[in-house]
Amino acid sequence: MSGDTSVAGVNCFFQHPAFTIAVQMTTAGESTGSTARPRADLRAEFADCDLDRHLALFYESTATQLDTVAAFLSYGLETGHRCVYLVDANPQSRIENALRAEGVDVAAKRGAGDLASRGASEVYLDEGFERDGTVAELRSGAERSAAEGYEGLWVAGENTWAFDGETSFDEVVDFEVAFDAACPDFAVTALCQYDLRRFDEAAAAKALRTHQQIVYDRTLCENPFHVSPEEYRSEEGGPTPGSC
């Protein structure tokens, strides 16, 4: 199973011993049972782990999603990053309430410019989905944040925007791959969110292969299914993305 990146292989990943092995790579000695982990534990994992700049959250309940997002954003704020949340399925107020439960003074952080939210469809679909333009916008946002004294840009986005308009999921994944390939050293850390109640097995399989680290069941782990942008494009038969 460890080398199986097919839909069938990914479909059983989260119930398979391979997931336990992957979890143990970052949570050595801890239990990996199905009991929900406290939000504080996940936040500590973000702090203790050498975070990749491109993570994916796979979730099956809104409560798990909100706990993970609150832990991720609060850690980004604490470490001096400008944080942006891309809203889609959840109302903005729900995200803000989760952050308050995490101890974030939302009004103060918004007032200081440390925290902002935007509609995901506005970002990705306002003038039609355009992969390279979106990557360039993220790079520009990171550069502006650094120029204003932040450590970089910290982004959490709800990927349910992909169900709006006429964008195919292959185009969404192509953007994920392009983000990894383009300027890998610019200061953006992104958490892409995949609702397993809405994204089917084929979509989850492709998303899993394009993120080096994943969060599932409030647990951060290295992803044994991850492949490089070059390898993914080679397998999919598309052009290899350029880099800066």
PDB file of N, CA and C in Angstrom, residues 1-89:
ATOM      1  N   MET A   1       0.814  -1.214   0.000  1.00  0.00           N
ATOM      2  CA  MET A   1       0.000   0.000   0.000  1.00  0.00           C
ATOM      3  C   MET A   1       0.847   1.263   0.000  1.00  0.00           C
ATOM      4  N   SER A   2       2.045   1.241   0.616  1.00  0.00           N
ATOM      5  CA  SER A   2       2.806   2.466   0.810  1.00  0.00           C
ATOM      6  C   SER A   2       3.126   3.174  -0.493  1.00  0.00           C
ATOM      7  N   GLY A   3       3.217   2.424  -1.611  1.00  0.00           N
ATOM      8  CA  GLY A   3       3.521   3.068  -2.876  1.00  0.00           C
ATOM      9  C   GLY A   3       2.321   3.246  -3.764  1.00  0.00           C
ATOM     10  N   ASP A   4       1.138   2.932  -3.308  1.00  0.00           N
ATOM     11  CA  ASP A   4      -0.071   2.947  -4.126  1.00  0.00           C
ATOM     12  C   ASP A   4      -0.694   4.324  -4.099  1.00  0.00           C
ATOM     13  N   THR A   5      -0.616   5.067  -5.210  1.00  0.00           N
ATOM     14  CA  THR A   5      -1.222   6.388  -5.276  1.00  0.00           C
ATOM     15  C   THR A   5      -2.489   6.380  -6.120  1.00  0.00           C
ATOM     16  N   SER A   6      -3.072   5.209  -6.341  1.00  0.00           N
ATOM     17  CA  SER A   6      -4.319   5.134  -7.082  1.00  0.00           C
ATOM     18  C   SER A   6      -5.476   5.604  -6.215  1.00  0.00           C
ATOM     19  N   VAL A   7      -6.637   5.820  -6.856  1.00  0.00           N
ATOM     20  CA  VAL A   7      -7.826   6.193  -6.094  1.00  0.00           C
ATOM     21  C   VAL A   7      -8.122   5.155  -5.017  1.00  0.00           C
ATOM     22  N   ALA A   8      -8.057   3.873  -5.389  1.00  0.00           N
ATOM     23  CA  ALA A   8      -8.344   2.824  -4.415  1.00  0.00           C
ATOM     24  C   ALA A   8      -7.354   2.859  -3.263  1.00  0.00           C
ATOM     25  N   GLY A   9      -6.078   3.097  -3.589  1.00  0.00           N
ATOM     26  CA  GLY A   9      -5.069   3.143  -2.543  1.00  0.00           C
ATOM     27  C   GLY A   9      -5.295   4.300  -1.592  1.00  0.00           C
ATOM     28  N   VAL A  10      -5.590   5.489  -2.142  1.00  0.00           N
ATOM     29  CA  VAL A  10      -5.810   6.657  -1.303  1.00  0.00           C
ATOM     30  C   VAL A  10      -7.104   6.531  -0.514  1.00  0.00           C
ATOM     31  N   ASN A  11      -8.107   5.908  -1.109  1.00  0.00           N
ATOM     32  CA  ASN A  11      -9.400   5.772  -0.462  1.00  0.00           C
ATOM     33  C   ASN A  11      -9.298   5.117   0.905  1.00  0.00           C
ATOM     34  N   CYS A  12      -8.382   4.162   1.057  1.00  0.00           N
ATOM     35  CA  CYS A  12      -8.283   3.466   2.332  1.00  0.00           C
ATOM     36  C   CYS A  12      -7.113   3.971   3.182  1.00  0.00           C
ATOM     37  N   PHE A  13      -6.443   5.022   2.722  1.00  0.00           N
ATOM     38  CA  PHE A  13      -5.249   5.489   3.418  1.00  0.00           C
ATOM     39  C   PHE A  13      -5.521   5.841   4.865  1.00  0.00           C
ATOM     40  N   PHE A  14      -6.589   6.586   5.125  1.00  0.00           N
ATOM     41  CA  PHE A  14      -6.830   7.081   6.472  1.00  0.00           C
ATOM     42  C   PHE A  14      -7.253   5.979   7.443  1.00  0.00           C
ATOM     43  N   GLN A  15      -7.644   4.808   6.917  1.00  0.00           N
ATOM     44  CA  GLN A  15      -7.970   3.680   7.773  1.00  0.00           C
ATOM     45  C   GLN A  15      -6.855   2.634   7.769  1.00  0.00           C
ATOM     46  N   HIS A  16      -5.772   2.916   7.095  1.00  0.00           N
ATOM     47  CA  HIS A  16      -4.735   1.917   6.874  1.00  0.00           C
ATOM     48  C   HIS A  16      -3.567   2.129   7.841  1.00  0.00           C
ATOM     49  N   PRO A  17      -2.834   1.069   8.195  1.00  0.00           N
ATOM     50  CA  PRO A  17      -1.655   1.230   9.056  1.00  0.00           C
ATOM     51  C   PRO A  17      -0.641   2.233   8.511  1.00  0.00           C
ATOM     52  N   ALA A  18      -0.639   2.451   7.193  1.00  0.00           N
ATOM     53  CA  ALA A  18       0.291   3.435   6.637  1.00  0.00           C
ATOM     54  C   ALA A  18       0.056   4.813   7.229  1.00  0.00           C
ATOM     55  N   PHE A  19      -1.209   5.139   7.537  1.00  0.00           N
ATOM     56  CA  PHE A  19      -1.492   6.431   8.156  1.00  0.00           C
ATOM     57  C   PHE A  19      -0.878   6.487   9.545  1.00  0.00           C
ATOM     58  N   THR A  20      -0.992   5.399  10.303  1.00  0.00           N
ATOM     59  CA  THR A  20      -0.386   5.355  11.628  1.00  0.00           C
ATOM     60  C   THR A  20       1.118   5.549  11.547  1.00  0.00           C
ATOM     61  N   ILE A  21       1.734   4.915  10.567  1.00  0.00           N
ATOM     62  CA  ILE A  21       3.185   5.065  10.383  1.00  0.00           C
ATOM     63  C   ILE A  21       3.522   6.516  10.058  1.00  0.00           C
ATOM     64  N   ALA A  22       2.736   7.118   9.179  1.00  0.00           N
ATOM     65  CA  ALA A  22       2.989   8.509   8.811  1.00  0.00           C
ATOM     66  C   ALA A  22       2.836   9.428  10.014  1.00  0.00           C
ATOM     67  N   VAL A  23       1.811   9.200  10.828  1.00  0.00           N
ATOM     68  CA  VAL A  23       1.600  10.009  12.016  1.00  0.00           C
ATOM     69  C   VAL A  23       2.784   9.890  12.967  1.00  0.00           C
ATOM     70  N   GLN A  24       3.298   8.675  13.116  1.00  0.00           N
ATOM     71  CA  GLN A  24       4.393   8.455  14.047  1.00  0.00           C
ATOM     72  C   GLN A  24       5.655   9.193  13.624  1.00  0.00           C
ATOM     73  N   MET A  25       5.744   9.590  12.371  1.00  0.00           N
ATOM     74  CA  MET A  25       6.908  10.345  11.911  1.00  0.00           C
ATOM     75  C   MET A  25       6.971  11.713  12.582  1.00  0.00           C
ATOM     76  N   THR A  26       5.821  12.245  13.013  1.00  0.00           N
ATOM     77  CA  THR A  26       5.811  13.555  13.659  1.00  0.00           C
ATOM     78  C   THR A  26       5.272  13.499  15.080  1.00  0.00           C
ATOM     79  N   THR A  27       4.691  12.385  15.509  1.00  0.00           N
ATOM     80  CA  THR A  27       4.131  12.283  16.858  1.00  0.00           C
ATOM     81  C   THR A  27       4.638  11.020  17.521  1.00  0.00           C
ATOM     82  N   ALA A  28       5.921  10.795  17.499  1.00  0.00           N
ATOM     83  CA  ALA A  28       6.511   9.568  18.028  1.00  0.00           C
ATOM     84  C   ALA A  28       6.108   9.348  19.472  1.00  0.00           C
ATOM     85  N   GLY A  29       5.646   8.133  19.743  1.00  0.00           N
ATOM     86  CA  GLY A  29       5.327   7.745  21.097  1.00  0.00           C
ATOM     87  C   GLY A  29       3.924   8.069  21.532  1.00  0.00           C
ATOM     88  N   GLU A  30       3.142   8.804  20.705  1.00  0.00           N
ATOM     89  CA  GLU A  30       1.786   9.160  21.082  1.00  0.00           C
ATOM     90  C   GLU A  30       0.799   8.152  20.540  1.00  0.00           C
ATOM     91  N   SER A  31      -0.364   8.089  21.180  1.00  0.00           N
ATOM     92  CA  SER A  31      -1.433   7.230  20.690  1.00  0.00           C
ATOM     93  C   SER A  31      -1.993   7.807  19.412  1.00  0.00           C
ATOM     94  N   THR A  32      -2.356   6.948  18.450  1.00  0.00           N
ATOM     95  CA  THR A  32      -2.972   7.410  17.202  1.00  0.00           C
ATOM     96  C   THR A  32      -4.385   6.854  17.071  1.00  0.00           C
ATOM     97  N   GLY A  33      -5.051   6.692  18.189  1.00  0.00           N
ATOM     98  CA  GLY A  33      -6.407   6.191  18.169  1.00  0.00           C
ATOM     99  C   GLY A  33      -7.362   7.214  17.600  1.00  0.00           C
ATOM    100  N   SER A  34      -8.627   6.856  17.508  1.00  0.00           N
ATOM    101  CA  SER A  34      -9.591   7.725  16.839  1.00  0.00           C
ATOM    102  C   SER A  34     -10.151   8.809  17.745  1.00  0.00           C
ATOM    103  N   THR A  35      -9.797   8.814  19.049  1.00  0.00           N
ATOM    104  CA  THR A  35     -10.302   9.833  19.946  1.00  0.00           C
ATOM    105  C   THR A  35      -9.818  11.204  19.491  1.00  0.00           C
ATOM    106  N   ALA A  36     -10.726  12.164  19.453  1.00  0.00           N
ATOM    107  CA  ALA A  36     -10.368  13.501  18.976  1.00  0.00           C
ATOM    108  C   ALA A  36      -9.287  14.109  19.854  1.00  0.00           C
ATOM    109  N   ARG A  37      -8.280  14.685  19.233  1.00  0.00           N
ATOM    110  CA  ARG A  37      -7.176  15.295  19.950  1.00  0.00           C
ATOM    111  C   ARG A  37      -7.566  16.718  20.328  1.00  0.00           C
ATOM    112  N   PRO A  38      -7.152  17.195  21.500  1.00  0.00           N
ATOM    113  CA  PRO A  38      -7.444  18.584  21.865  1.00  0.00           C
ATOM    114  C   PRO A  38      -6.809  19.550  20.877  1.00  0.00           C
ATOM    115  N   ARG A  39      -7.464  20.693  20.694  1.00  0.00           N
ATOM    116  CA  ARG A  39      -6.974  21.699  19.771  1.00  0.00           C
ATOM    117  C   ARG A  39      -5.569  22.156  20.161  1.00  0.00           C
ATOM    118  N   ALA A  40      -5.315  22.269  21.476  1.00  0.00           N
ATOM    119  CA  ALA A  40      -4.008  22.719  21.942  1.00  0.00           C
ATOM    120  C   ALA A  40      -2.905  21.773  21.498  1.00  0.00           C
ATOM    121  N   ASP A  41      -3.196  20.472  21.428  1.00  0.00           N
ATOM    122  CA  ASP A  41      -2.197  19.506  20.985  1.00  0.00           C
ATOM    123  C   ASP A  41      -1.806  19.754  19.533  1.00  0.00           C
ATOM    124  N   LEU A  42      -2.783  20.046  18.685  1.00  0.00           N
ATOM    125  CA  LEU A  42      -2.494  20.305  17.280  1.00  0.00           C
ATOM    126  C   LEU A  42      -1.693  21.592  17.134  1.00  0.00           C
ATOM    127  N   ARG A  43      -2.033  22.585  17.902  1.00  0.00           N
ATOM    128  CA  ARG A  43      -1.279  23.838  17.844  1.00  0.00           C
ATOM    129  C   ARG A  43       0.175  23.602  18.252  1.00  0.00           C
ATOM    130  N   ALA A  44       0.381  22.766  19.254  1.00  0.00           N
ATOM    131  CA  ALA A  44       1.742  22.428  19.665  1.00  0.00           C
ATOM    132  C   ALA A  44       2.476  21.679  18.560  1.00  0.00           C
ATOM    133  N   GLU A  45       1.758  20.847  17.808  1.00  0.00           N
ATOM    134  CA  GLU A  45       2.389  20.141  16.693  1.00  0.00           C
ATOM    135  C   GLU A  45       2.845  21.131  15.616  1.00  0.00           C
ATOM    136  N   PHE A  46       2.024  22.128  15.329  1.00  0.00           N
ATOM    137  CA  PHE A  46       2.439  23.144  14.373  1.00  0.00           C
ATOM    138  C   PHE A  46       3.716  23.837  14.853  1.00  0.00           C
ATOM    139  N   ALA A  47       3.784  24.091  16.163  1.00  0.00           N
ATOM    140  CA  ALA A  47       4.938  24.789  16.720  1.00  0.00           C
ATOM    141  C   ALA A  47       6.190  23.915  16.736  1.00  0.00           C
ATOM    142  N   ASP A  48       6.008  22.627  16.989  1.00  0.00           N
ATOM    143  CA  ASP A  48       7.151  21.727  17.164  1.00  0.00           C
ATOM    144  C   ASP A  48       7.679  21.145  15.862  1.00  0.00           C
ATOM    145  N   CYS A  49       6.853  21.141  14.825  1.00  0.00           N
ATOM    146  CA  CYS A  49       7.227  20.500  13.566  1.00  0.00           C
ATOM    147  C   CYS A  49       7.875  21.501  12.619  1.00  0.00           C
ATOM    148  N   ASP A  50       8.748  21.011  11.771  1.00  0.00           N
ATOM    149  CA  ASP A  50       9.294  21.817  10.683  1.00  0.00           C
ATOM    150  C   ASP A  50       8.238  21.849   9.580  1.00  0.00           C
ATOM    151  N   LEU A  51       7.387  22.876   9.636  1.00  0.00           N
ATOM    152  CA  LEU A  51       6.234  22.921   8.733  1.00  0.00           C
ATOM    153  C   LEU A  51       6.665  23.125   7.287  1.00  0.00           C
ATOM    154  N   ASP A  52       6.059  22.338   6.408  1.00  0.00           N
ATOM    155  CA  ASP A  52       6.182  22.601   4.985  1.00  0.00           C
ATOM    156  C   ASP A  52       5.362  23.849   4.675  1.00  0.00           C
ATOM    157  N   ARG A  53       5.620  24.477   3.541  1.00  0.00           N
ATOM    158  CA  ARG A  53       4.856  25.692   3.220  1.00  0.00           C
ATOM    159  C   ARG A  53       3.521  25.392   2.562  1.00  0.00           C
ATOM    160  N   HIS A  54       3.214  24.106   2.322  1.00  0.00           N
ATOM    161  CA  HIS A  54       1.982  23.756   1.619  1.00  0.00           C
ATOM    162  C   HIS A  54       1.395  22.505   2.263  1.00  0.00           C
ATOM    163  N   LEU A  55       0.359  22.699   3.068  1.00  0.00           N
ATOM    164  CA  LEU A  55      -0.273  21.615   3.797  1.00  0.00           C
ATOM    165  C   LEU A  55      -1.706  21.429   3.310  1.00  0.00           C
ATOM    166  N   ALA A  56      -2.269  20.261   3.576  1.00  0.00           N
ATOM    167  CA  ALA A  56      -3.679  20.008   3.266  1.00  0.00           C
ATOM    168  C   ALA A  56      -4.382  19.463   4.496  1.00  0.00           C
ATOM    169  N   LEU A  57      -5.564  19.959   4.736  1.00  0.00           N
ATOM    170  CA  LEU A  57      -6.459  19.443   5.773  1.00  0.00           C
ATOM    171  C   LEU A  57      -7.553  18.634   5.102  1.00  0.00           C
ATOM    172  N   PHE A  58      -7.689  17.376   5.495  1.00  0.00           N
ATOM    173  CA  PHE A  58      -8.795  16.530   5.050  1.00  0.00           C
ATOM    174  C   PHE A  58      -9.705  16.315   6.258  1.00  0.00           C
ATOM    175  N   TYR A  59     -10.974  16.652   6.121  1.00  0.00           N
ATOM    176  CA  TYR A  59     -11.861  16.590   7.285  1.00  0.00           C
ATOM    177  C   TYR A  59     -13.226  16.053   6.888  1.00  0.00           C
ATOM    178  N   GLU A  60     -13.910  15.532   7.889  1.00  0.00           N
ATOM    179  CA  GLU A  60     -15.245  14.969   7.694  1.00  0.00           C
ATOM    180  C   GLU A  60     -16.279  15.601   8.617  1.00  0.00           C
ATOM    181  N   SER A  61     -15.884  16.614   9.371  1.00  0.00           N
ATOM    182  CA  SER A  61     -16.832  17.351  10.208  1.00  0.00           C
ATOM    183  C   SER A  61     -16.391  18.804  10.286  1.00  0.00           C
ATOM    184  N   THR A  62     -17.359  19.696  10.389  1.00  0.00           N
ATOM    185  CA  THR A  62     -17.055  21.116  10.484  1.00  0.00           C
ATOM    186  C   THR A  62     -16.311  21.429  11.775  1.00  0.00           C
ATOM    187  N   ALA A  63     -16.627  20.724  12.852  1.00  0.00           N
ATOM    188  CA  ALA A  63     -15.940  20.963  14.120  1.00  0.00           C
ATOM    189  C   ALA A  63     -14.439  20.697  13.998  1.00  0.00           C
ATOM    190  N   THR A  64     -14.094  19.595  13.331  1.00  0.00           N
ATOM    191  CA  THR A  64     -12.678  19.284  13.121  1.00  0.00           C
ATOM    192  C   THR A  64     -12.022  20.341  12.253  1.00  0.00           C
ATOM    193  N   GLN A  65     -12.721  20.773  11.212  1.00  0.00           N
ATOM    194  CA  GLN A  65     -12.192  21.819  10.348  1.00  0.00           C
ATOM    195  C   GLN A  65     -11.889  23.082  11.149  1.00  0.00           C
ATOM    196  N   LEU A  66     -12.846  23.531  11.932  1.00  0.00           N
ATOM    197  CA  LEU A  66     -12.682  24.782  12.665  1.00  0.00           C
ATOM    198  C   LEU A  66     -11.583  24.689  13.713  1.00  0.00           C
ATOM    199  N   ASP A  67     -11.497  23.567  14.394  1.00  0.00           N
ATOM    200  CA  ASP A  67     -10.422  23.387  15.375  1.00  0.00           C
ATOM    201  C   ASP A  67      -9.053  23.491  14.711  1.00  0.00           C
ATOM    202  N   THR A  68      -8.917  22.850  13.551  1.00  0.00           N
ATOM    203  CA  THR A  68      -7.631  22.852  12.854  1.00  0.00           C
ATOM    204  C   THR A  68      -7.292  24.246  12.349  1.00  0.00           C
ATOM    205  N   VAL A  69      -8.250  24.902  11.738  1.00  0.00           N
ATOM    206  CA  VAL A  69      -8.033  26.239  11.199  1.00  0.00           C
ATOM    207  C   VAL A  69      -7.663  27.220  12.311  1.00  0.00           C
ATOM    208  N   ALA A  70      -8.365  27.142  13.438  1.00  0.00           N
ATOM    209  CA  ALA A  70      -8.078  28.056  14.548  1.00  0.00           C
ATOM    210  C   ALA A  70      -6.664  27.837  15.081  1.00  0.00           C
ATOM    211  N   ALA A  71      -6.261  26.570  15.205  1.00  0.00           N
ATOM    212  CA  ALA A  71      -4.909  26.272  15.674  1.00  0.00           C
ATOM    213  C   ALA A  71      -3.859  26.774  14.686  1.00  0.00           C
ATOM    214  N   PHE A  72      -4.119  26.568  13.405  1.00  0.00           N
ATOM    215  CA  PHE A  72      -3.172  26.979  12.356  1.00  0.00           C
ATOM    216  C   PHE A  72      -3.023  28.499  12.320  1.00  0.00           C
ATOM    217  N   LEU A  73      -4.140  29.219  12.287  1.00  0.00           N
ATOM    218  CA  LEU A  73      -4.078  30.668  12.179  1.00  0.00           C
ATOM    219  C   LEU A  73      -3.523  31.316  13.446  1.00  0.00           C
ATOM    220  N   SER A  74      -3.909  30.808  14.603  1.00  0.00           N
ATOM    221  CA  SER A  74      -3.401  31.408  15.838  1.00  0.00           C
ATOM    222  C   SER A  74      -1.891  31.238  15.947  1.00  0.00           C
ATOM    223  N   TYR A  75      -1.382  30.096  15.483  1.00  0.00           N
ATOM    224  CA  TYR A  75       0.064  29.904  15.489  1.00  0.00           C
ATOM    225  C   TYR A  75       0.735  30.850  14.495  1.00  0.00           C
ATOM    226  N   GLY A  76       0.137  31.036  13.339  1.00  0.00           N
ATOM    227  CA  GLY A  76       0.688  31.983  12.371  1.00  0.00           C
ATOM    228  C   GLY A  76       0.730  33.396  12.919  1.00  0.00           C
ATOM    229  N   LEU A  77      -0.334  33.818  13.591  1.00  0.00           N
ATOM    230  CA  LEU A  77      -0.356  35.152  14.185  1.00  0.00           C
ATOM    231  C   LEU A  77       0.721  35.287  15.263  1.00  0.00           C
ATOM    232  N   GLU A  78       0.851  34.284  16.084  1.00  0.00           N
ATOM    233  CA  GLU A  78       1.818  34.326  17.180  1.00  0.00           C
ATOM    234  C   GLU A  78       3.251  34.431  16.662  1.00  0.00           C
ATOM    235  N   THR A  79       3.508  33.840  15.515  1.00  0.00           N
ATOM    236  CA  THR A  79       4.873  33.828  14.970  1.00  0.00           C
ATOM    237  C   THR A  79       5.132  34.987  14.008  1.00  0.00           C
ATOM    238  N   GLY A  80       4.257  35.977  14.006  1.00  0.00           N
ATOM    239  CA  GLY A  80       4.538  37.204  13.274  1.00  0.00           C
ATOM    240  C   GLY A  80       4.172  37.217  11.810  1.00  0.00           C
ATOM    241  N   HIS A  81       3.244  36.359  11.398  1.00  0.00           N
ATOM    242  CA  HIS A  81       2.817  36.324  10.007  1.00  0.00           C
ATOM    243  C   HIS A  81       1.516  37.113   9.814  1.00  0.00           C
ATOM    244  N   ARG A  82       1.342  37.645   8.626  1.00  0.00           N
ATOM    245  CA  ARG A  82       0.035  38.177   8.247  1.00  0.00           C
ATOM    246  C   ARG A  82      -0.835  37.013   7.808  1.00  0.00           C
ATOM    247  N   CYS A  83      -1.996  36.873   8.415  1.00  0.00           N
ATOM    248  CA  CYS A  83      -2.864  35.720   8.173  1.00  0.00           C
ATOM    249  C   CYS A  83      -4.093  36.127   7.365  1.00  0.00           C
ATOM    250  N   VAL A  84      -4.386  35.330   6.351  1.00  0.00           N
ATOM    251  CA  VAL A  84      -5.547  35.574   5.499  1.00  0.00           C
ATOM    252  C   VAL A  84      -6.364  34.293   5.425  1.00  0.00           C
ATOM    253  N   TYR A  85      -7.674  34.425   5.663  1.00  0.00           N
ATOM    254  CA  TYR A  85      -8.565  33.271   5.550  1.00  0.00           C
ATOM    255  C   TYR A  85      -9.463  33.467   4.334  1.00  0.00           C
ATOM    256  N   LEU A  86      -9.518  32.440   3.485  1.00  0.00           N
ATOM    257  CA  LEU A  86     -10.352  32.478   2.282  1.00  0.00           C
ATOM    258  C   LEU A  86     -11.643  31.720   2.574  1.00  0.00           C
ATOM    259  N   VAL A  87     -12.717  32.465   2.705  1.00  0.00           N
ATOM    260  CA  VAL A  87     -14.005  31.938   3.154  1.00  0.00           C
ATOM    261  C   VAL A  87     -14.797  31.404   1.969  1.00  0.00           C
ATOM    262  N   ASP A  88     -15.485  30.290   2.177  1.00  0.00           N
ATOM    263  CA  ASP A  88     -16.407  29.800   1.158  1.00  0.00           C
ATOM    264  C   ASP A  88     -17.631  29.144   1.798  1.00  0.00           C
ATOM    265  N   ALA A  89     -17.474  27.917   2.296  1.00  0.00           N
ATOM    266  CA  ALA A  89     -18.615  27.178   2.835  1.00  0.00           C
ATOM    267  C   ALA A  89     -19.068  27.721   4.188  1.00  0.00           C
TER     268      ALA A  89
END
